PDB file of C-alpha atoms and ligand atoms in Angstrom:
ATOM      1  CA  UNK A   1     -10.229  42.589  55.559  1.00 68.00           C
ATOM      2  CA  UNK A   2      -7.613  39.848  55.097  1.00 76.00           C
ATOM      3  CA  UNK A   3      -7.741  37.087  57.739  1.00 86.00           C
ATOM      4  CA  UNK A   4      -4.677  37.144  59.934  1.00 93.00           C
ATOM      5  CA  UNK A   5      -2.225  34.316  59.434  1.00 96.00           C
ATOM      6  CA  UNK A   6       0.680  33.367  61.617  1.00 98.00           C
ATOM      7  CA  UNK A   7       3.947  31.796  60.545  1.00 98.00           C
ATOM      8  CA  UNK A   8       5.125  29.864  63.566  1.00 98.00           C
ATOM      9  CA  UNK A   9       6.409  26.790  61.766  1.00 98.00           C
ATOM     10  CA  UNK A  10       6.935  25.624  58.189  1.00 98.00           C
ATOM     11  CA  UNK A  11       3.744  23.574  58.277  1.00 98.00           C
ATOM     12  CA  UNK A  12       1.747  26.812  58.554  1.00 98.00           C
ATOM     13  CA  UNK A  13       2.311  27.103  54.790  1.00 98.00           C
ATOM     14  CA  UNK A  14       1.339  24.642  52.040  1.00 98.00           C
ATOM     15  CA  UNK A  15       3.858  23.373  49.513  1.00 97.00           C
ATOM     16  CA  UNK A  16       2.123  25.537  46.887  1.00 98.00           C
ATOM     17  CA  UNK A  17       2.534  28.627  49.050  1.00 98.00           C
ATOM     18  CA  UNK A  18       6.191  27.812  49.733  1.00 98.00           C
ATOM     19  CA  UNK A  19       6.835  27.434  46.004  1.00 98.00           C
ATOM     20  CA  UNK A  20       5.089  30.756  45.379  1.00 98.00           C
ATOM     21  CA  UNK A  21       7.176  32.499  48.068  1.00 98.00           C
ATOM     22  CA  UNK A  22      10.449  31.122  46.712  1.00 98.00           C
ATOM     23  CA  UNK A  23       9.576  32.192  43.177  1.00 98.00           C
ATOM     24  CA  UNK A  24       8.581  35.645  44.410  1.00 98.00           C
ATOM     25  CA  UNK A  25      11.783  35.919  46.466  1.00 98.00           C
ATOM     26  CA  UNK A  26      13.863  35.058  43.393  1.00 98.00           C
ATOM     27  CA  UNK A  27      11.989  37.784  41.479  1.00 97.00           C
ATOM     28  CA  UNK A  28      12.578  40.312  44.252  1.00 97.00           C
ATOM     29  CA  UNK A  29      16.253  39.342  44.383  1.00 98.00           C
ATOM     30  CA  UNK A  30      16.556  40.088  40.659  1.00 97.00           C
ATOM     31  CA  UNK A  31      15.640  43.697  41.408  1.00 94.00           C
ATOM     32  CA  UNK A  32      12.186  43.559  39.879  1.00 89.00           C
ATOM     33  CA  UNK A  33       9.759  45.734  41.845  1.00 89.00           C
ATOM     34  CA  UNK A  34      12.694  47.344  43.667  1.00 86.00           C
ATOM     35  CA  UNK A  35      10.938  50.679  43.826  1.00 83.00           C
ATOM     36  CA  UNK A  36       7.536  49.357  44.775  1.00 90.00           C
ATOM     37  CA  UNK A  37       6.652  49.858  48.422  1.00 95.00           C
ATOM     38  CA  UNK A  38       3.625  47.622  49.002  1.00 96.00           C
ATOM     39  CA  UNK A  39       3.699  48.041  52.780  1.00 97.00           C
ATOM     40  CA  UNK A  40       3.831  51.818  52.904  1.00 97.00           C
ATOM     41  CA  UNK A  41       2.298  53.182  56.103  1.00 97.00           C
ATOM     42  CA  UNK A  42       2.594  49.883  57.990  1.00 98.00           C
ATOM     43  CA  UNK A  43       4.532  49.230  61.200  1.00 98.00           C
ATOM     44  CA  UNK A  44       6.123  45.882  61.993  1.00 98.00           C
ATOM     45  CA  UNK A  45       7.533  45.049  65.413  1.00 98.00           C
ATOM     46  CA  UNK A  46      10.495  42.837  66.169  1.00 98.00           C
ATOM     47  CA  UNK A  47      10.223  41.487  69.707  1.00 98.00           C
ATOM     48  CA  UNK A  48      13.460  39.672  70.529  1.00 98.00           C
ATOM     49  CA  UNK A  49      14.445  37.794  73.683  1.00 97.00           C
ATOM     50  CA  UNK A  50      17.741  36.562  72.218  1.00 96.00           C
ATOM     51  CA  UNK A  51      20.667  37.909  70.209  1.00 97.00           C
ATOM     52  CA  UNK A  52      20.451  38.052  66.430  1.00 98.00           C
ATOM     53  CA  UNK A  53      22.470  39.335  63.496  1.00 98.00           C
ATOM     54  CA  UNK A  54      20.852  37.887  60.361  1.00 98.00           C
ATOM     55  CA  UNK A  55      17.203  37.701  61.427  1.00 98.00           C
ATOM     56  CA  UNK A  56      17.100  41.160  62.925  1.00 98.00           C
ATOM     57  CA  UNK A  57      19.006  42.983  60.201  1.00 98.00           C
ATOM     58  CA  UNK A  58      17.457  41.137  57.242  1.00 98.00           C
ATOM     59  CA  UNK A  59      13.965  41.735  58.696  1.00 98.00           C
ATOM     60  CA  UNK A  60      14.632  45.422  59.327  1.00 98.00           C
ATOM     61  CA  UNK A  61      16.017  45.905  55.803  1.00 98.00           C
ATOM     62  CA  UNK A  62      13.160  43.866  54.280  1.00 98.00           C
ATOM     63  CA  UNK A  63      10.602  46.002  56.100  1.00 98.00           C
ATOM     64  CA  UNK A  64      12.311  49.239  54.995  1.00 97.00           C
ATOM     65  CA  UNK A  65      12.557  48.084  51.375  1.00 97.00           C
ATOM     66  CA  UNK A  66       8.847  47.235  51.378  1.00 97.00           C
ATOM     67  CA  UNK A  67       8.054  50.767  52.544  1.00 97.00           C
ATOM     68  CA  UNK A  68       7.074  49.968  56.135  1.00 98.00           C
ATOM     69  CA  UNK A  69       8.559  50.948  59.468  1.00 98.00           C
ATOM     70  CA  UNK A  70      10.242  48.476  61.801  1.00 98.00           C
ATOM     71  CA  UNK A  71      10.312  48.828  65.567  1.00 98.00           C
ATOM     72  CA  UNK A  72      12.906  46.727  67.392  1.00 98.00           C
ATOM     73  CA  UNK A  73      11.902  45.753  70.918  1.00 98.00           C
ATOM     74  CA  UNK A  74      14.343  43.965  73.128  1.00 96.00           C
ATOM     75  CA  UNK A  75      12.407  41.979  75.695  1.00 91.00           C
ATOM     76  CA  UNK A  76      14.699  43.356  78.421  1.00 91.00           C
ATOM     77  CA  UNK A  77      13.501  46.891  77.712  1.00 93.00           C
ATOM     78  CA  UNK A  78       9.823  45.984  77.473  1.00 96.00           C
ATOM     79  CA  UNK A  79       7.341  45.605  80.316  1.00 96.00           C
ATOM     80  CA  UNK A  80       6.985  41.937  79.338  1.00 95.00           C
ATOM     81  CA  UNK A  81      10.536  41.565  80.702  1.00 92.00           C
ATOM     82  CA  UNK A  82       9.231  42.889  84.050  1.00 94.00           C
ATOM     83  CA  UNK A  83       6.302  40.511  84.242  1.00 95.00           C
ATOM     84  CA  UNK A  84       3.577  42.028  82.046  1.00 97.00           C
ATOM     85  CA  UNK A  85       1.630  39.091  80.649  1.00 98.00           C
ATOM     86  CA  UNK A  86       1.936  37.738  77.131  1.00 98.00           C
ATOM     87  CA  UNK A  87      -1.835  38.164  76.831  1.00 98.00           C
ATOM     88  CA  UNK A  88      -1.739  41.903  77.590  1.00 98.00           C
ATOM     89  CA  UNK A  89       1.363  42.537  75.498  1.00 98.00           C
ATOM     90  CA  UNK A  90      -0.115  40.743  72.473  1.00 98.00           C
ATOM     91  CA  UNK A  91      -3.386  42.675  72.730  1.00 98.00           C
ATOM     92  CA  UNK A  92      -1.697  46.058  73.128  1.00 98.00           C
ATOM     93  CA  UNK A  93       0.843  45.539  70.340  1.00 98.00           C
ATOM     94  CA  UNK A  94      -2.011  44.420  68.059  1.00 98.00           C
ATOM     95  CA  UNK A  95      -3.506  47.915  68.451  1.00 98.00           C
ATOM     96  CA  UNK A  96      -0.339  49.611  67.149  1.00 98.00           C
ATOM     97  CA  UNK A  97       1.370  47.231  64.779  1.00 98.00           C
ATOM     98  CA  UNK A  98       0.478  45.452  61.541  1.00 98.00           C
ATOM     99  CA  UNK A  99       2.631  42.372  62.255  1.00 98.00           C
ATOM    100  CA  UNK A 100       5.184  41.210  64.779  1.00 98.00           C
ATOM    101  CA  UNK A 101       8.283  39.048  64.424  1.00 98.00           C
ATOM    102  CA  UNK A 102       9.176  37.264  67.656  1.00 98.00           C
ATOM    103  CA  UNK A 103      12.399  35.519  68.714  1.00 98.00           C
ATOM    104  CA  UNK A 104      11.781  33.638  71.918  1.00 97.00           C
ATOM    105  CA  UNK A 105      13.090  30.882  74.154  1.00 96.00           C
ATOM    106  CA  UNK A 106       9.710  29.189  74.421  1.00 97.00           C
ATOM    107  CA  UNK A 107       7.668  28.068  71.449  1.00 98.00           C
ATOM    108  CA  UNK A 108       4.690  27.691  73.817  1.00 98.00           C
ATOM    109  CA  UNK A 109       4.916  31.407  74.605  1.00 97.00           C
ATOM    110  CA  UNK A 110       4.927  32.152  70.895  1.00 98.00           C
ATOM    111  CA  UNK A 111       1.745  30.118  70.425  1.00 98.00           C
ATOM    112  CA  UNK A 112       0.173  31.938  73.367  1.00 98.00           C
ATOM    113  CA  UNK A 113       1.186  35.325  71.941  1.00 98.00           C
ATOM    114  CA  UNK A 114      -0.262  34.459  68.531  1.00 98.00           C
ATOM    115  CA  UNK A 115      -3.522  33.268  70.083  1.00 98.00           C
ATOM    116  CA  UNK A 116      -4.099  36.665  71.748  1.00 98.00           C
ATOM    117  CA  UNK A 117      -2.908  38.806  68.887  1.00 98.00           C
ATOM    118  CA  UNK A 118      -5.052  40.054  66.015  1.00 98.00           C
ATOM    119  CA  UNK A 119      -2.034  40.699  63.769  1.00 98.00           C
ATOM    120  CA  UNK A 120       0.214  38.146  62.006  1.00 98.00           C
ATOM    121  CA  UNK A 121       2.920  36.702  64.235  1.00 98.00           C
ATOM    122  CA  UNK A 122       6.093  35.477  62.540  1.00 98.00           C
ATOM    123  CA  UNK A 123       8.514  33.162  64.302  1.00 98.00           C
ATOM    124  CA  UNK A 124      12.008  34.647  64.161  1.00 98.00           C
ATOM    125  CA  UNK A 125      13.334  31.531  66.020  1.00 98.00           C
ATOM    126  CA  UNK A 126      12.045  29.619  69.003  1.00 98.00           C
ATOM    127  CA  UNK A 127      13.462  26.659  70.891  1.00 97.00           C
ATOM    128  CA  UNK A 128      11.618  24.292  68.532  1.00 98.00           C
ATOM    129  CA  UNK A 129      11.423  25.990  65.125  1.00 98.00           C
ATOM    130  CA  UNK A 130      13.258  28.399  62.837  1.00 98.00           C
ATOM    131  CA  UNK A 131      10.905  28.581  59.848  1.00 98.00           C
ATOM    132  CA  UNK A 132      12.199  31.792  58.202  1.00 99.00           C
ATOM    133  CA  UNK A 133      15.623  30.154  58.084  1.00 98.00           C
ATOM    134  CA  UNK A 134      14.196  27.018  56.473  1.00 99.00           C
ATOM    135  CA  UNK A 135      12.462  29.075  53.772  1.00 99.00           C
ATOM    136  CA  UNK A 136      15.800  30.722  52.924  1.00 99.00           C
ATOM    137  CA  UNK A 137      17.437  27.277  52.941  1.00 99.00           C
ATOM    138  CA  UNK A 138      14.893  25.948  50.441  1.00 98.00           C
ATOM    139  CA  UNK A 139      15.386  28.992  48.242  1.00 98.00           C
ATOM    140  CA  UNK A 140      19.162  28.500  48.303  1.00 99.00           C
ATOM    141  CA  UNK A 141      18.946  24.793  47.463  1.00 98.00           C
ATOM    142  CA  UNK A 142      16.564  25.540  44.585  1.00 98.00           C
ATOM    143  CA  UNK A 143      18.833  28.295  43.234  1.00 98.00           C
ATOM    144  CA  UNK A 144      21.918  26.097  43.371  1.00 98.00           C
ATOM    145  CA  UNK A 145      20.465  22.727  42.390  1.00 98.00           C
ATOM    146  CA  UNK A 146      17.543  23.721  40.158  1.00 98.00           C
ATOM    147  CA  UNK A 147      14.960  21.605  41.992  1.00 98.00           C
ATOM    148  CA  UNK A 148      13.923  20.516  45.477  1.00 98.00           C
ATOM    149  CA  UNK A 149      12.121  17.254  44.857  1.00 96.00           C
ATOM    150  CA  UNK A 150      14.353  14.224  45.536  1.00 93.00           C
ATOM    151  CA  UNK A 151      17.281  16.346  46.698  1.00 98.00           C
ATOM    152  CA  UNK A 152      19.366  14.373  49.185  1.00 98.00           C
ATOM    153  CA  UNK A 153      20.002  16.649  52.115  1.00 98.00           C
ATOM    154  CA  UNK A 154      22.245  15.596  55.006  1.00 98.00           C
ATOM    155  CA  UNK A 155      22.151  17.384  58.343  1.00 98.00           C
ATOM    156  CA  UNK A 156      24.899  16.781  60.886  1.00 98.00           C
ATOM    157  CA  UNK A 157      24.698  17.668  64.554  1.00 98.00           C
ATOM    158  CA  UNK A 158      22.097  18.757  67.022  1.00 98.00           C
ATOM    159  CA  UNK A 159      18.421  17.921  66.468  1.00 98.00           C
ATOM    160  CA  UNK A 160      17.525  21.518  67.278  1.00 98.00           C
ATOM    161  CA  UNK A 161      15.161  24.240  66.018  1.00 98.00           C
ATOM    162  CA  UNK A 162      16.958  24.417  62.645  1.00 98.00           C
ATOM    163  CA  UNK A 163      16.800  20.625  62.230  1.00 98.00           C
ATOM    164  CA  UNK A 164      13.084  20.510  63.105  1.00 98.00           C
ATOM    165  CA  UNK A 165      12.257  23.187  60.546  1.00 98.00           C
ATOM    166  CA  UNK A 166      14.346  21.389  57.923  1.00 98.00           C
ATOM    167  CA  UNK A 167      12.378  18.208  58.604  1.00 98.00           C
ATOM    168  CA  UNK A 168       9.123  20.091  58.071  1.00 98.00           C
ATOM    169  CA  UNK A 169      10.518  21.727  54.916  1.00 98.00           C
ATOM    170  CA  UNK A 170      11.775  18.426  53.491  1.00 98.00           C
ATOM    171  CA  UNK A 171       8.492  16.687  54.255  1.00 98.00           C
ATOM    172  CA  UNK A 172       6.364  19.159  52.297  1.00 97.00           C
ATOM    173  CA  UNK A 173       8.781  19.819  49.432  1.00 97.00           C
ATOM    174  CA  UNK A 174       9.703  16.169  48.793  1.00 97.00           C
ATOM    175  CA  UNK A 175      13.392  16.304  49.740  1.00 98.00           C
ATOM    176  CA  UNK A 176      15.066  13.291  51.336  1.00 97.00           C
ATOM    177  CA  UNK A 177      16.711  14.247  54.587  1.00 98.00           C
ATOM    178  CA  UNK A 178      19.213  12.201  56.613  1.00 98.00           C
ATOM    179  CA  UNK A 179      19.977  13.569  60.037  1.00 98.00           C
ATOM    180  CA  UNK A 180      23.075  12.277  61.827  1.00 98.00           C
ATOM    181  CA  UNK A 181      23.172  13.001  65.542  1.00 98.00           C
ATOM    182  CA  UNK A 182      24.333  11.345  68.758  1.00 97.00           C
ATOM    183  CA  UNK A 183      21.872   9.487  70.979  1.00 96.00           C
ATOM    184  CA  UNK A 184      19.811  11.884  73.067  1.00 95.00           C
ATOM    185  CA  UNK A 185      20.191  14.770  70.580  1.00 97.00           C
ATOM    186  CA  UNK A 186      17.509  13.703  68.099  1.00 98.00           C
ATOM    187  CA  UNK A 187      15.042  16.192  66.604  1.00 98.00           C
ATOM    188  CA  UNK A 188      11.556  16.659  68.027  1.00 98.00           C
ATOM    189  CA  UNK A 189       9.881  13.195  67.865  1.00 98.00           C
ATOM    190  CA  UNK A 190       6.413  14.555  67.021  1.00 98.00           C
ATOM    191  CA  UNK A 191       7.783  16.548  64.099  1.00 98.00           C
ATOM    192  CA  UNK A 192       9.762  13.538  62.876  1.00 98.00           C
ATOM    193  CA  UNK A 193       6.798  11.165  63.120  1.00 97.00           C
ATOM    194  CA  UNK A 194       4.332  13.486  61.416  1.00 97.00           C
ATOM    195  CA  UNK A 195       6.817  14.404  58.659  1.00 97.00           C
ATOM    196  CA  UNK A 196       7.227  10.783  57.653  1.00 94.00           C
ATOM    197  CA  UNK A 197       3.478  10.210  57.739  1.00 95.00           C
ATOM    198  CA  UNK A 198       3.115  12.580  54.721  1.00 94.00           C
ATOM    199  CA  UNK A 199       5.040  10.001  52.658  1.00 90.00           C
ATOM    200  CA  UNK A 200       6.304  12.674  50.257  1.00 92.00           C
ATOM    201  CA  UNK A 201       9.943  12.149  51.236  1.00 94.00           C
ATOM    202  CA  UNK A 202      12.224   9.913  53.255  1.00 96.00           C
ATOM    203  CA  UNK A 203      13.427  11.368  56.523  1.00 98.00           C
ATOM    204  CA  UNK A 204      15.845   9.286  58.532  1.00 98.00           C
ATOM    205  CA  UNK A 205      17.733   9.708  61.775  1.00 98.00           C
ATOM    206  CA  UNK A 206      21.125   8.025  61.848  1.00 98.00           C
ATOM    207  CA  UNK A 207      24.055   7.788  64.226  1.00 97.00           C
ATOM    208  CA  UNK A 208      26.736   7.667  61.527  1.00 98.00           C
ATOM    209  CA  UNK A 209      27.578  11.025  59.896  1.00 98.00           C
ATOM    210  CA  UNK A 210      29.345   9.219  57.026  1.00 98.00           C
ATOM    211  CA  UNK A 211      26.165   7.352  56.189  1.00 98.00           C
ATOM    212  CA  UNK A 212      24.137  10.577  56.231  1.00 98.00           C
ATOM    213  CA  UNK A 213      26.504  12.445  53.905  1.00 98.00           C
ATOM    214  CA  UNK A 214      26.860   9.514  51.481  1.00 98.00           C
ATOM    215  CA  UNK A 215      25.992  10.807  47.980  1.00 98.00           C
ATOM    216  CA  UNK A 216      24.283  13.890  49.437  1.00 98.00           C
ATOM    217  CA  UNK A 217      23.452  16.872  47.204  1.00 98.00           C
ATOM    218  CA  UNK A 218      23.644  19.261  50.133  1.00 98.00           C
ATOM    219  CA  UNK A 219      25.228  19.021  53.579  1.00 98.00           C
ATOM    220  CA  UNK A 220      23.990  21.219  56.401  1.00 99.00           C
ATOM    221  CA  UNK A 221      25.165  21.808  59.934  1.00 98.00           C
ATOM    222  CA  UNK A 222      24.395  24.156  62.827  1.00 98.00           C
ATOM    223  CA  UNK A 223      25.964  24.997  66.159  1.00 98.00           C
ATOM    224  CA  UNK A 224      26.214  22.265  68.761  1.00 98.00           C
ATOM    225  CA  UNK A 225      25.168  24.620  71.540  1.00 97.00           C
ATOM    226  CA  UNK A 226      22.122  26.722  70.753  1.00 97.00           C
ATOM    227  CA  UNK A 227      21.286  29.976  72.501  1.00 97.00           C
ATOM    228  CA  UNK A 228      20.085  29.236  76.016  1.00 94.00           C
ATOM    229  CA  UNK A 229      21.969  25.909  76.290  1.00 95.00           C
ATOM    230  CA  UNK A 230      25.320  27.372  77.309  1.00 95.00           C
ATOM    231  CA  UNK A 231      25.366  25.527  80.655  1.00 95.00           C
ATOM    232  CA  UNK A 232      25.373  22.223  78.779  1.00 93.00           C
ATOM    233  CA  UNK A 233      28.194  23.267  76.411  1.00 95.00           C
ATOM    234  CA  UNK A 234      31.071  21.026  77.642  1.00 95.00           C
ATOM    235  CA  UNK A 235      28.924  17.872  77.583  1.00 94.00           C
ATOM    236  CA  UNK A 236      27.451  18.660  74.166  1.00 94.00           C
ATOM    237  CA  UNK A 237      30.829  19.458  72.609  1.00 94.00           C
ATOM    238  CA  UNK A 238      32.140  16.072  73.760  1.00 95.00           C
ATOM    239  CA  UNK A 239      29.107  14.281  72.337  1.00 96.00           C
ATOM    240  CA  UNK A 240      29.291  15.992  68.951  1.00 97.00           C
ATOM    241  CA  UNK A 241      33.015  15.725  68.269  1.00 95.00           C
ATOM    242  CA  UNK A 242      32.562  13.075  65.531  1.00 97.00           C
ATOM    243  CA  UNK A 243      29.888  15.118  63.790  1.00 98.00           C
ATOM    244  CA  UNK A 244      32.114  17.977  62.654  1.00 98.00           C
ATOM    245  CA  UNK A 245      31.545  18.904  59.009  1.00 98.00           C
ATOM    246  CA  UNK A 246      35.106  18.658  57.711  1.00 98.00           C
ATOM    247  CA  UNK A 247      36.704  17.844  54.346  1.00 98.00           C
ATOM    248  CA  UNK A 248      36.735  14.140  55.143  1.00 97.00           C
ATOM    249  CA  UNK A 249      32.984  13.917  55.790  1.00 97.00           C
ATOM    250  CA  UNK A 250      32.216  16.234  52.878  1.00 98.00           C
ATOM    251  CA  UNK A 251      34.124  13.938  50.515  1.00 98.00           C
ATOM    252  CA  UNK A 252      31.361  11.317  51.053  1.00 96.00           C
ATOM    253  CA  UNK A 253      28.853  13.633  49.434  1.00 98.00           C
ATOM    254  CA  UNK A 254      28.472  14.161  45.679  1.00 98.00           C
ATOM    255  CA  UNK A 255      31.337  16.121  44.111  1.00 98.00           C
ATOM    256  CA  UNK A 256      29.047  19.077  43.424  1.00 98.00           C
ATOM    257  CA  UNK A 257      27.348  18.980  46.832  1.00 98.00           C
ATOM    258  CA  UNK A 258      26.720  22.346  48.455  1.00 98.00           C
ATOM    259  CA  UNK A 259      27.487  23.214  52.063  1.00 99.00           C
ATOM    260  CA  UNK A 260      24.864  25.034  54.113  1.00 99.00           C
ATOM    261  CA  UNK A 261      24.987  26.569  57.589  1.00 98.00           C
ATOM    262  CA  UNK A 262      22.376  28.909  59.044  1.00 98.00           C
ATOM    263  CA  UNK A 263      25.137  30.813  60.879  1.00 98.00           C
ATOM    264  CA  UNK A 264      26.461  32.008  63.272  1.00 98.00           C
ATOM    265  CA  UNK A 265      29.128  29.321  62.803  1.00 98.00           C
ATOM    266  CA  UNK A 266      31.475  28.141  65.508  1.00 98.00           C
ATOM    267  CA  UNK A 267      34.445  27.529  63.278  1.00 98.00           C
ATOM    268  CA  UNK A 268      36.559  24.606  64.421  1.00 97.00           C
ATOM    269  CA  UNK A 269      33.576  23.053  66.228  1.00 97.00           C
ATOM    270  CA  UNK A 270      30.687  21.969  63.988  1.00 98.00           C
ATOM    271  CA  UNK A 271      32.440  23.076  60.784  1.00 98.00           C
ATOM    272  CA  UNK A 272      36.045  23.614  59.719  1.00 98.00           C
ATOM    273  CA  UNK A 273      37.384  26.794  58.100  1.00 98.00           C
ATOM    274  CA  UNK A 274      38.350  25.010  54.885  1.00 98.00           C
ATOM    275  CA  UNK A 275      34.787  23.732  54.437  1.00 98.00           C
ATOM    276  CA  UNK A 276      32.869  26.894  55.313  1.00 98.00           C
ATOM    277  CA  UNK A 277      35.239  29.007  53.200  1.00 98.00           C
ATOM    278  CA  UNK A 278      35.635  26.360  50.495  1.00 98.00           C
ATOM    279  CA  UNK A 279      34.264  26.274  46.940  1.00 98.00           C
ATOM    280  CA  UNK A 280      31.231  24.155  47.882  1.00 98.00           C
ATOM    281  CA  UNK A 281      30.041  26.535  50.578  1.00 98.00           C
ATOM    282  CA  UNK A 282      26.997  28.694  49.820  1.00 99.00           C
ATOM    283  CA  UNK A 283      26.524  30.044  53.332  1.00 98.00           C
ATOM    284  CA  UNK A 284      26.701  33.710  52.394  1.00 98.00           C
ATOM    285  CA  UNK A 285      24.139  33.307  49.599  1.00 98.00           C
ATOM    286  CA  UNK A 286      22.021  31.441  52.136  1.00 98.00           C
ATOM    287  CA  UNK A 287      22.338  34.344  54.600  1.00 98.00           C
ATOM    288  CA  UNK A 288      21.500  36.868  51.863  1.00 98.00           C
ATOM    289  CA  UNK A 289      18.399  34.892  50.918  1.00 98.00           C
ATOM    290  CA  UNK A 290      16.938  35.570  54.364  1.00 98.00           C
ATOM    291  CA  UNK A 291      16.305  39.111  53.130  1.00 98.00           C
ATOM    292  CA  UNK A 292      14.579  38.156  49.866  1.00 98.00           C
ATOM    293  CA  UNK A 293      12.407  35.375  51.244  1.00 98.00           C
ATOM    294  CA  UNK A 294      11.269  37.478  54.204  1.00 98.00           C
ATOM    295  CA  UNK A 295      10.290  40.290  51.819  1.00 98.00           C
ATOM    296  CA  UNK A 296       8.189  37.769  49.895  1.00 98.00           C
ATOM    297  CA  UNK A 297       6.677  36.475  53.147  1.00 98.00           C
ATOM    298  CA  UNK A 298       5.790  39.917  54.529  1.00 98.00           C
ATOM    299  CA  UNK A 299       4.293  40.988  51.216  1.00 97.00           C
ATOM    300  CA  UNK A 300       2.259  37.758  51.118  1.00 97.00           C
ATOM    301  CA  UNK A 301       0.910  38.156  54.663  1.00 97.00           C
ATOM    302  CA  UNK A 302       0.292  41.901  54.642  1.00 97.00           C
ATOM    303  CA  UNK A 303      -1.095  42.792  51.220  1.00 95.00           C
TER     304      UNK A 303
HETATM  305  N1   CP B 401      20.562  32.290  61.206  1.00 93.18           N
HETATM  306  C1   CP B 401      20.103  33.177  62.076  1.00 93.18           C
HETATM  307  O1   CP B 401      18.928  33.199  62.429  1.00 93.18           O
HETATM  308  O2   CP B 401      21.047  34.049  62.523  1.00 93.18           O
HETATM  309  P1   CP B 401      20.858  35.115  63.661  1.00 93.18           P
HETATM  310  O3   CP B 401      20.829  34.398  64.975  1.00 93.18           O
HETATM  311  O4   CP B 401      22.063  36.010  63.540  1.00 93.18           O
HETATM  312  O5   CP B 401      19.592  35.871  63.446  1.00 93.18           O
HETATM  313  N1  NVA B 402      20.265  26.588  66.686  1.00 93.18           N
HETATM  314  C1  NVA B 402      20.776  27.928  66.789  1.00 93.18           C
HETATM  315  C2  NVA B 402      20.379  28.713  65.591  1.00 93.18           C
HETATM  316  C3  NVA B 402      20.850  30.130  65.548  1.00 93.18           C
HETATM  317  C4  NVA B 402      20.401  30.859  64.330  1.00 93.18           C
HETATM  318  C5  NVA B 402      20.249  28.568  68.069  1.00 93.18           C
HETATM  319  O1  NVA B 402      19.065  28.376  68.397  1.00 93.18           O
HETATM  320  O2  NVA B 402      21.016  29.265  68.732  1.00 93.18           O
END
């Protein structure tokens, strides 16, 4: 029997495995193996505490296309939402399911769930990481730029889950990453420190968004107010007002730079309409790639 593996953060995969997954995702996207159903007879749960459009739908479609069944479980409708323990839920779901994708507020809860579960646990977004998104981001950059090594990626805005996963992705794939954020909104310090210790890439945290975007090959942004932080919205919006990805900031990047956003976008806040809808934007390809890379990931973990 295959040993169970979890995918809670990008560093749960090696650079070799990430390269393999991206290549496989590109193959799957081309339509090769479209009629193969390697996961026939399997059941995969989606346990979500937060809203989702892309992660939920791309996972459900990926699971269907691989021949398996998906079961969506909103935390509110589960006994875990009424106080059943993570321990008991993880053990019970392990008896029914072949894998579970979890979207949660607390990364610590995700770790606890994975430690009690005998099936693979995949992080569909936590407060600290969004690794499935980062895999799709890498795939998109590779498709558009032809390579990952030495790519200059700029990230503007909040040092959130998306930023932390990008740091991990850049550190293993050899991309240089400049993050521009206001004081107090930096990414996770442990992730940042460890990423730089690999010495495969240069990861910097800056205050000046113009410096971060200077000669960038790709410019990325995400919402200023992540799910669960709504109470802090007015303060955060004030802090981030100079970090908006607009035509002016984009003009600092290389002429052929691509624009990335994990979406959902708050148009007029972290990104302007002309940029997200402009010729450099690849956000819809990026969203589509969630489907292909997750198919590659599920196939890799479950066959
Ligand atoms: N990018 C992303 O994870 O989107 P959803 O919140 O819609 O799943
Ligand atoms: N940082 C955002 C990402 C949404 C996909 C959030 O956590 O809400």
